[in-house]
């Protein structure tokens, strides 16, 4: 049994290896300013998420705390309960994050841009794989 687990673990690492290496190489290629932009992006995202969650009603909090719902089900249920103010706030946050991302991408040189695109492709493949697997 432990041999089977070790085999699965090795396969997982084998799949993640190139992506992990590419992410590491990409991060090492970034200037200090670019790394700072990424950190600011992360911080901004966390702040906006906290701001948005602070507007939740009791019904919305109950949805987020419902352990019987999957992440996707929670997202769908929350979306149906959003007020107009919450929708506007979410839209504003989305625009801000897109502007920050665009600013970061514009700062990348040609080589960094290629690595960034490759990482985006890898990220998409993982999602499709999970979706396909769950549909089986």
CSV table of N, CA and C in Angstrom, one decimal:
chain,number,residue,atom,x,y,z
A,1,UNK,N,0.8,-1.2,0.0
A,1,UNK,CA,0.0,0.0,0.0
A,1,UNK,C,0.9,1.3,0.0
A,2,UNK,N,1.9,1.2,0.8
A,2,UNK,CA,2.8,2.4,0.9
A,2,UNK,C,3.5,2.6,-0.4
A,3,UNK,N,3.8,1.5,-1.2
A,3,UNK,CA,4.4,1.6,-2.5
A,3,UNK,C,3.5,2.4,-3.4
A,4,UNK,N,2.2,2.1,-3.4
A,4,UNK,CA,1.2,2.7,-4.2
A,4,UNK,C,1.1,4.2,-3.9
A,5,UNK,N,1.2,4.6,-2.6
A,5,UNK,CA,1.1,6.0,-2.2
A,5,UNK,C,2.4,6.7,-2.7
A,6,UNK,N,3.5,6.1,-2.5
A,6,UNK,CA,4.8,6.7,-3.0
A,6,UNK,C,4.8,6.9,-4.5
A,7,UNK,N,4.2,5.9,-5.2
A,7,UNK,CA,4.1,6.0,-6.7
A,7,UNK,C,3.2,7.2,-7.1
A,8,UNK,N,2.1,7.3,-6.4
A,8,UNK,CA,1.2,8.4,-6.7
A,8,UNK,C,1.8,9.8,-6.4
A,9,UNK,N,2.5,9.8,-5.2
A,9,UNK,CA,3.2,11.0,-4.8
A,9,UNK,C,4.3,11.4,-5.8
A,10,UNK,N,5.0,10.4,-6.3
A,10,UNK,CA,6.1,10.7,-7.3
A,10,UNK,C,5.4,11.2,-8.6
A,11,UNK,N,4.3,10.6,-9.0
A,11,UNK,CA,3.6,11.1,-10.2
A,11,UNK,C,3.2,12.5,-10.1
A,12,UNK,N,2.6,12.8,-8.9
A,12,UNK,CA,2.2,14.2,-8.7
A,12,UNK,C,3.3,15.2,-8.7
A,13,UNK,N,4.5,14.8,-8.1
A,13,UNK,CA,5.6,15.7,-8.1
A,13,UNK,C,6.2,15.8,-9.6
A,14,UNK,N,6.1,14.7,-10.3
A,14,UNK,CA,6.6,14.7,-11.7
A,14,UNK,C,5.8,15.7,-12.5
A,15,UNK,N,4.4,15.7,-12.3
A,15,UNK,CA,3.6,16.6,-13.0
A,15,UNK,C,3.8,18.1,-12.6
A,16,UNK,N,4.0,18.3,-11.3
A,16,UNK,CA,4.2,19.6,-10.8
A,16,UNK,C,5.6,20.1,-11.0
A,17,UNK,N,6.6,19.3,-11.1
A,17,UNK,CA,8.0,19.6,-11.3
A,17,UNK,C,8.3,20.7,-12.3
A,18,UNK,N,7.9,20.5,-13.5
A,18,UNK,CA,8.2,21.6,-14.5
A,18,UNK,C,7.5,22.9,-14.2
A,19,UNK,N,6.3,22.8,-13.7
A,19,UNK,CA,5.5,24.0,-13.4
A,19,UNK,C,6.2,24.8,-12.2
A,20,UNK,N,6.6,24.0,-11.2
A,20,UNK,CA,7.2,24.6,-10.1
A,20,UNK,C,8.5,25.2,-10.4
A,21,UNK,N,9.3,24.5,-11.3
A,21,UNK,CA,10.6,25.1,-11.8
A,21,UNK,C,10.4,26.4,-12.6
A,22,UNK,N,9.4,26.3,-13.4
A,22,UNK,CA,9.1,27.5,-14.2
A,22,UNK,C,8.7,28.7,-13.4
A,23,UNK,N,7.8,28.4,-12.4
A,23,UNK,CA,7.4,29.5,-11.4
A,23,UNK,C,8.6,30.0,-10.7
A,24,UNK,N,9.5,29.2,-10.2
A,24,UNK,CA,10.7,29.6,-9.5
A,24,UNK,C,11.6,30.4,-10.4
A,25,UNK,N,11.8,30.0,-11.7
A,25,UNK,CA,12.6,30.7,-12.6
A,25,UNK,C,12.0,32.1,-12.9
A,26,UNK,N,10.7,32.1,-13.1
A,26,UNK,CA,10.0,33.3,-13.4
A,26,UNK,C,10.2,34.3,-12.2
A,27,UNK,N,10.0,33.8,-11.0
A,27,UNK,CA,10.1,34.7,-9.8
A,27,UNK,C,11.5,35.2,-9.7
A,28,UNK,N,12.5,34.4,-9.9
A,28,UNK,CA,13.9,34.8,-9.8
A,28,UNK,C,14.3,35.8,-10.9
A,29,UNK,N,13.6,35.8,-12.0
A,29,UNK,CA,13.9,36.8,-13.1
A,29,UNK,C,13.3,38.2,-12.9
A,30,UNK,N,12.4,38.3,-11.9
A,30,UNK,CA,11.8,39.5,-11.6
A,30,UNK,C,12.7,40.5,-10.9
A,31,UNK,N,12.5,41.8,-11.2
A,31,UNK,CA,13.3,42.8,-10.5
A,31,UNK,C,12.6,43.0,-9.1
A,32,UNK,N,13.3,43.7,-8.3
A,32,UNK,CA,12.8,44.0,-7.0
A,32,UNK,C,11.5,44.8,-7.1
A,33,UNK,N,11.4,45.7,-8.0
A,33,UNK,CA,10.2,46.5,-8.2
A,33,UNK,C,9.0,45.6,-8.7
A,34,UNK,N,9.3,44.6,-9.6
A,34,UNK,CA,8.3,43.7,-10.0
A,34,UNK,C,7.8,42.8,-8.9
A,35,UNK,N,8.7,42.3,-8.0
A,35,UNK,CA,8.4,41.5,-6.9
A,35,UNK,C,7.5,42.3,-5.9
A,36,UNK,N,7.8,43.6,-5.8
A,36,UNK,CA,7.1,44.5,-4.9
A,36,UNK,C,5.6,44.6,-5.5
A,37,UNK,N,5.5,44.8,-6.8
A,37,UNK,CA,4.2,44.9,-7.4
A,37,UNK,C,3.4,43.6,-7.1
A,38,UNK,N,4.0,42.5,-7.2
A,38,UNK,CA,3.3,41.2,-6.9
A,38,UNK,C,2.8,41.2,-5.5
A,39,UNK,N,3.6,41.6,-4.6
A,39,UNK,CA,3.3,41.7,-3.2
A,39,UNK,C,2.1,42.6,-2.9
A,40,UNK,N,2.2,43.8,-3.6
A,40,UNK,CA,1.1,44.8,-3.4
A,40,UNK,C,-0.2,44.2,-4.0
A,41,UNK,N,-0.1,43.5,-5.1
A,41,UNK,CA,-1.2,42.9,-5.7
A,41,UNK,C,-1.9,41.9,-4.7
A,42,UNK,N,-1.1,41.1,-4.1
A,42,UNK,CA,-1.6,40.1,-3.1
A,42,UNK,C,-2.3,40.8,-1.9
A,43,UNK,N,-1.6,41.9,-1.4
A,43,UNK,CA,-2.1,42.6,-0.3
A,43,UNK,C,-3.4,43.3,-0.6
A,44,UNK,N,-3.5,43.9,-1.8
A,44,UNK,CA,-4.7,44.6,-2.3
A,44,UNK,C,-5.8,43.6,-2.4
A,45,UNK,N,-5.5,42.4,-2.9
A,45,UNK,CA,-6.6,41.4,-3.1
A,45,UNK,C,-7.1,41.0,-1.7
A,46,UNK,N,-6.2,40.8,-0.7
A,46,UNK,CA,-6.7,40.4,0.6
A,46,UNK,C,-7.5,41.5,1.3
A,47,UNK,N,-7.1,42.7,1.1
A,47,UNK,CA,-7.8,43.9,1.6
A,47,UNK,C,-9.2,44.0,1.0
A,48,UNK,N,-9.3,43.8,-0.3
A,48,UNK,CA,-10.5,43.9,-1.0
A,48,UNK,C,-11.5,42.8,-0.6
A,49,UNK,N,-10.9,41.6,-0.4
A,49,UNK,CA,-11.7,40.5,0.0
A,49,UNK,C,-12.3,40.7,1.4
A,50,UNK,N,-11.5,41.2,2.3
A,50,UNK,CA,-11.9,41.5,3.7
A,50,UNK,C,-13.0,42.6,3.6
A,51,UNK,N,-12.8,43.6,2.8
A,51,UNK,CA,-13.8,44.7,2.7
A,51,UNK,C,-15.1,44.2,2.2
A,52,UNK,N,-15.0,43.3,1.2
A,52,UNK,CA,-16.3,42.8,0.6
A,52,UNK,C,-17.0,41.9,1.6
A,53,UNK,N,-16.2,41.0,2.3
A,53,UNK,CA,-16.8,40.1,3.3
A,53,UNK,C,-17.4,40.8,4.5
A,54,UNK,N,-16.9,42.0,4.7
A,54,UNK,CA,-17.5,42.8,5.8
A,54,UNK,C,-18.9,43.3,5.5
A,55,UNK,N,-19.3,43.3,4.2
A,55,UNK,CA,-20.6,43.7,3.8
A,55,UNK,C,-21.6,42.6,3.8
A,56,UNK,N,-21.2,41.3,4.2
A,56,UNK,CA,-22.1,40.2,4.1
A,56,UNK,C,-23.2,40.3,5.1
A,57,UNK,N,-24.4,39.9,4.7
A,57,UNK,CA,-25.5,39.8,5.6
A,57,UNK,C,-25.5,38.5,6.3
A,58,UNK,N,-26.4,38.3,7.3
A,58,UNK,CA,-26.4,37.0,8.1
A,58,UNK,C,-26.6,35.9,7.1
A,59,UNK,N,-27.5,36.0,6.1
A,59,UNK,CA,-27.8,35.0,5.2
A,59,UNK,C,-26.5,34.6,4.4
A,60,UNK,N,-25.8,35.6,4.0
A,60,UNK,CA,-24.5,35.3,3.2
A,60,UNK,C,-23.5,34.7,4.1
A,61,UNK,N,-23.4,35.1,5.3
A,61,UNK,CA,-22.4,34.5,6.3
A,61,UNK,C,-22.8,33.0,6.5
A,62,UNK,N,-24.1,32.7,6.6
A,62,UNK,CA,-24.5,31.3,6.7
A,62,UNK,C,-24.1,30.5,5.5
A,63,UNK,N,-24.2,31.1,4.3
A,63,UNK,CA,-23.8,30.3,3.1
A,63,UNK,C,-22.3,30.0,3.2
A,64,UNK,N,-21.5,31.0,3.5
A,64,UNK,CA,-20.1,30.8,3.6
A,64,UNK,C,-19.6,29.8,4.6
A,65,UNK,N,-20.4,29.7,5.7
A,65,UNK,CA,-20.1,28.8,6.8
A,65,UNK,C,-20.7,27.4,6.6
A,66,UNK,N,-21.5,27.2,5.6
A,66,UNK,CA,-22.2,25.9,5.3
A,66,UNK,C,-21.1,24.9,4.8
A,67,UNK,N,-20.8,24.0,5.6
A,67,UNK,CA,-19.8,22.9,5.3
A,67,UNK,C,-20.3,21.9,4.3
A,68,UNK,N,-21.6,21.9,4.1
A,68,UNK,CA,-22.2,20.9,3.1
A,68,UNK,C,-22.1,21.4,1.7
A,69,UNK,N,-21.8,22.6,1.5
A,69,UNK,CA,-21.7,23.2,0.1
A,69,UNK,C,-20.2,23.2,-0.4
A,70,UNK,N,-20.1,22.9,-1.6
A,70,UNK,CA,-18.7,23.0,-2.3
A,70,UNK,C,-18.4,24.5,-2.5
A,71,UNK,N,-17.2,24.7,-2.8
A,71,UNK,CA,-16.8,26.1,-3.1
A,71,UNK,C,-17.6,26.7,-4.2
A,72,UNK,N,-17.8,25.9,-5.3
A,72,UNK,CA,-18.6,26.3,-6.4
A,72,UNK,C,-20.0,26.6,-6.0
A,73,UNK,N,-20.6,25.7,-5.2
A,73,UNK,CA,-22.0,25.9,-4.8
A,73,UNK,C,-22.1,27.2,-3.9
A,74,UNK,N,-21.1,27.4,-3.1
A,74,UNK,CA,-21.2,28.6,-2.2
A,74,UNK,C,-21.1,29.9,-3.1
A,75,UNK,N,-20.2,29.8,-4.1
A,75,UNK,CA,-20.1,31.0,-5.0
A,75,UNK,C,-21.4,31.3,-5.7
A,76,UNK,N,-22.0,30.2,-6.2
A,76,UNK,CA,-23.3,30.4,-6.9
A,76,UNK,C,-24.4,30.9,-5.9
A,77,UNK,N,-24.5,30.4,-4.7
A,77,UNK,CA,-25.5,30.8,-3.8
A,77,UNK,C,-25.3,32.2,-3.3
A,78,UNK,N,-24.0,32.6,-3.1
A,78,UNK,CA,-23.7,34.0,-2.7
A,78,UNK,C,-24.0,35.0,-3.8
A,79,UNK,N,-23.7,34.6,-5.0
A,79,UNK,CA,-24.0,35.5,-6.2
A,79,UNK,C,-25.5,35.8,-6.3
A,80,UNK,N,-26.3,34.9,-6.0
A,80,UNK,CA,-27.8,35.1,-6.0
A,80,UNK,C,-28.3,36.0,-4.9
A,81,UNK,N,-27.5,36.2,-3.9
A,81,UNK,CA,-27.9,37.0,-2.7
A,81,UNK,C,-27.3,38.4,-2.7
A,82,UNK,N,-26.4,38.7,-3.6
A,82,UNK,CA,-25.7,40.0,-3.6
A,82,UNK,C,-26.7,41.2,-3.8
A,83,UNK,N,-26.4,42.2,-3.0
A,83,UNK,CA,-27.2,43.5,-3.2
A,83,UNK,C,-26.5,44.3,-4.4
A,84,UNK,N,-27.2,45.3,-4.8
A,84,UNK,CA,-26.7,46.1,-5.9
A,84,UNK,C,-25.4,46.8,-5.4
A,85,UNK,N,-25.3,47.2,-4.2
A,85,UNK,CA,-24.1,47.8,-3.6
A,85,UNK,C,-22.9,46.8,-3.7
A,86,UNK,N,-23.2,45.6,-3.3
A,86,UNK,CA,-22.2,44.5,-3.3
A,86,UNK,C,-21.7,44.2,-4.7
A,87,UNK,N,-22.7,44.2,-5.6
A,87,UNK,CA,-22.3,44.0,-7.0
A,87,UNK,C,-21.4,45.1,-7.6
A,88,UNK,N,-21.7,46.3,-7.2
A,88,UNK,CA,-20.9,47.5,-7.6
A,88,UNK,C,-19.5,47.4,-7.0
A,89,UNK,N,-19.5,47.0,-5.7
A,89,UNK,CA,-18.2,46.9,-5.1
A,89,UNK,C,-17.3,45.8,-5.7
A,90,UNK,N,-18.0,44.7,-6.0
A,90,UNK,CA,-17.3,43.6,-6.6
A,90,UNK,C,-16.7,44.0,-8.0
A,91,UNK,N,-17.5,44.7,-8.7
A,91,UNK,CA,-17.1,45.2,-10.1
A,91,UNK,C,-16.0,46.1,-10.0
A,92,UNK,N,-16.0,47.0,-9.0
A,92,UNK,CA,-15.0,48.0,-8.8
A,92,UNK,C,-13.7,47.3,-8.4
A,93,UNK,N,-13.8,46.3,-7.5
A,93,UNK,CA,-12.6,45.5,-7.1
A,93,UNK,C,-12.0,44.8,-8.3
A,94,UNK,N,-12.9,44.2,-9.1
A,94,UNK,CA,-12.4,43.5,-10.3
A,94,UNK,C,-11.6,44.4,-11.3
A,95,UNK,N,-12.2,45.6,-11.5
A,95,UNK,CA,-11.5,46.6,-12.4
A,95,UNK,C,-10.1,47.0,-11.8
A,96,UNK,N,-10.1,47.2,-10.5
A,96,UNK,CA,-8.8,47.6,-9.8
A,96,UNK,C,-7.8,46.5,-10.0
A,97,UNK,N,-8.2,45.2,-9.8
A,97,UNK,CA,-7.3,44.1,-9.8
A,97,UNK,C,-6.8,43.9,-11.3
A,98,UNK,N,-7.6,44.1,-12.2
A,98,UNK,CA,-7.2,44.0,-13.7
A,98,UNK,C,-6.2,45.1,-14.0
A,99,UNK,N,-6.5,46.3,-13.5
A,99,UNK,CA,-5.5,47.4,-13.8
A,99,UNK,C,-4.2,47.1,-13.2
A,100,UNK,N,-4.1,46.6,-12.0
A,100,UNK,CA,-2.9,46.2,-11.3
A,100,UNK,C,-2.2,45.1,-12.1
A,101,UNK,N,-2.9,44.1,-12.5
A,101,UNK,CA,-2.3,43.0,-13.3
A,101,UNK,C,-1.8,43.5,-14.6
A,102,UNK,N,-2.5,44.4,-15.3
A,102,UNK,CA,-2.1,44.9,-16.6
A,102,UNK,C,-0.8,45.7,-16.4
A,103,UNK,N,-0.7,46.5,-15.3
A,103,UNK,CA,0.5,47.3,-15.0
A,103,UNK,C,1.7,46.4,-14.8
A,104,UNK,N,1.5,45.3,-14.1
A,104,UNK,CA,2.5,44.3,-13.8
A,104,UNK,C,3.0,43.7,-15.1
A,105,UNK,N,2.1,43.2,-15.9
A,105,UNK,CA,2.4,42.5,-17.2
A,105,UNK,C,3.1,43.5,-18.1
A,106,UNK,N,2.8,44.7,-18.1
A,106,UNK,CA,3.4,45.7,-19.0
A,106,UNK,C,4.9,45.9,-18.5
A,107,UNK,N,5.2,45.6,-17.3
A,107,UNK,CA,6.6,45.8,-16.8
A,107,UNK,C,7.5,44.6,-17.2
A,108,UNK,N,6.9,43.5,-17.7
A,108,UNK,CA,7.7,42.3,-18.0
A,108,UNK,C,8.5,42.5,-19.3
A,109,UNK,N,9.7,42.0,-19.3
A,109,UNK,CA,10.4,41.9,-20.6
A,109,UNK,C,10.0,40.8,-21.4
A,110,UNK,N,10.5,40.6,-22.6
A,110,UNK,CA,10.1,39.6,-23.5
A,110,UNK,C,10.2,38.2,-22.9
A,111,UNK,N,11.3,37.9,-22.3
A,111,UNK,CA,11.5,36.5,-21.7
A,111,UNK,C,10.6,36.3,-20.6
A,112,UNK,N,10.4,37.3,-19.7
A,112,UNK,CA,9.5,37.1,-18.6
A,112,UNK,C,8.0,37.0,-19.1
A,113,UNK,N,7.7,37.7,-20.1
A,113,UNK,CA,6.4,37.6,-20.7
A,113,UNK,C,6.1,36.2,-21.2
A,114,UNK,N,7.1,35.6,-21.8
A,114,UNK,CA,6.9,34.2,-22.3
A,114,UNK,C,6.7,33.2,-21.1
A,115,UNK,N,7.5,33.4,-20.1
A,115,UNK,CA,7.3,32.5,-18.9
A,115,UNK,C,6.0,32.7,-18.3
A,116,UNK,N,5.5,34.0,-18.2
A,116,UNK,CA,4.2,34.3,-17.6
A,116,UNK,C,3.1,33.7,-18.4
A,117,UNK,N,3.2,33.7,-19.7
A,117,UNK,CA,2.2,33.1,-20.6
A,117,UNK,C,2.2,31.6,-20.4
A,118,UNK,N,3.4,31.0,-20.3
A,118,UNK,CA,3.5,29.6,-20.1
A,118,UNK,C,2.9,29.2,-18.7
A,119,UNK,N,3.1,29.9,-17.7
A,119,UNK,CA,2.5,29.7,-16.4
A,119,UNK,C,1.0,29.8,-16.5
A,120,UNK,N,0.5,30.7,-17.2
A,120,UNK,CA,-1.0,30.9,-17.4
A,120,UNK,C,-1.6,29.6,-18.1
A,121,UNK,N,-0.8,29.1,-19.1
A,121,UNK,CA,-1.3,27.9,-19.8
A,121,UNK,C,-1.3,26.7,-18.9
A,122,UNK,N,-0.3,26.6,-18.1
A,122,UNK,CA,-0.3,25.5,-17.1
A,122,UNK,C,-1.4,25.6,-16.1
A,123,UNK,N,-1.7,26.8,-15.7
A,123,UNK,CA,-2.8,27.0,-14.7
A,123,UNK,C,-4.1,26.6,-15.3
A,124,UNK,N,-4.4,26.9,-16.6
A,124,UNK,CA,-5.6,26.5,-17.2
A,124,UNK,C,-5.7,25.0,-17.4
A,125,UNK,N,-4.6,24.4,-17.7
A,125,UNK,CA,-4.6,22.9,-17.9
A,125,UNK,C,-5.1,22.2,-16.7
A,126,UNK,N,-4.6,22.7,-15.5
A,126,UNK,CA,-5.0,22.0,-14.3
A,126,UNK,C,-6.5,22.1,-14.0
A,127,UNK,N,-7.0,23.3,-14.3
A,127,UNK,CA,-8.5,23.5,-14.1
A,127,UNK,C,-9.3,22.6,-15.0
A,128,UNK,N,-8.9,22.5,-16.3
A,128,UNK,CA,-9.6,21.6,-17.2
A,128,UNK,C,-9.5,20.2,-16.8
A,129,UNK,N,-8.3,19.8,-16.3
A,129,UNK,CA,-8.1,18.4,-15.9
A,129,UNK,C,-9.0,18.1,-14.8
A,130,UNK,N,-9.1,19.0,-13.8
A,130,UNK,CA,-10.0,18.7,-12.6
A,130,UNK,C,-11.4,18.6,-13.1
A,131,UNK,N,-11.8,19.5,-13.9
A,131,UNK,CA,-13.2,19.6,-14.4
A,131,UNK,C,-13.5,18.3,-15.1
A,132,UNK,N,-12.6,17.8,-16.0
A,132,UNK,CA,-12.8,16.6,-16.8
A,132,UNK,C,-12.9,15.4,-15.9
A,133,UNK,N,-12.1,15.4,-14.9
A,133,UNK,CA,-12.0,14.3,-13.9
A,133,UNK,C,-13.3,14.2,-13.1
A,134,UNK,N,-13.9,15.3,-12.7
A,134,UNK,CA,-15.1,15.3,-11.9
A,134,UNK,C,-16.3,15.0,-12.8
A,135,UNK,N,-16.2,15.2,-14.1
A,135,UNK,CA,-17.4,14.8,-15.0
A,135,UNK,C,-17.4,13.3,-15.3
A,136,UNK,N,-16.3,12.6,-15.1
A,136,UNK,CA,-16.3,11.2,-15.3
A,136,UNK,C,-17.2,10.4,-14.5
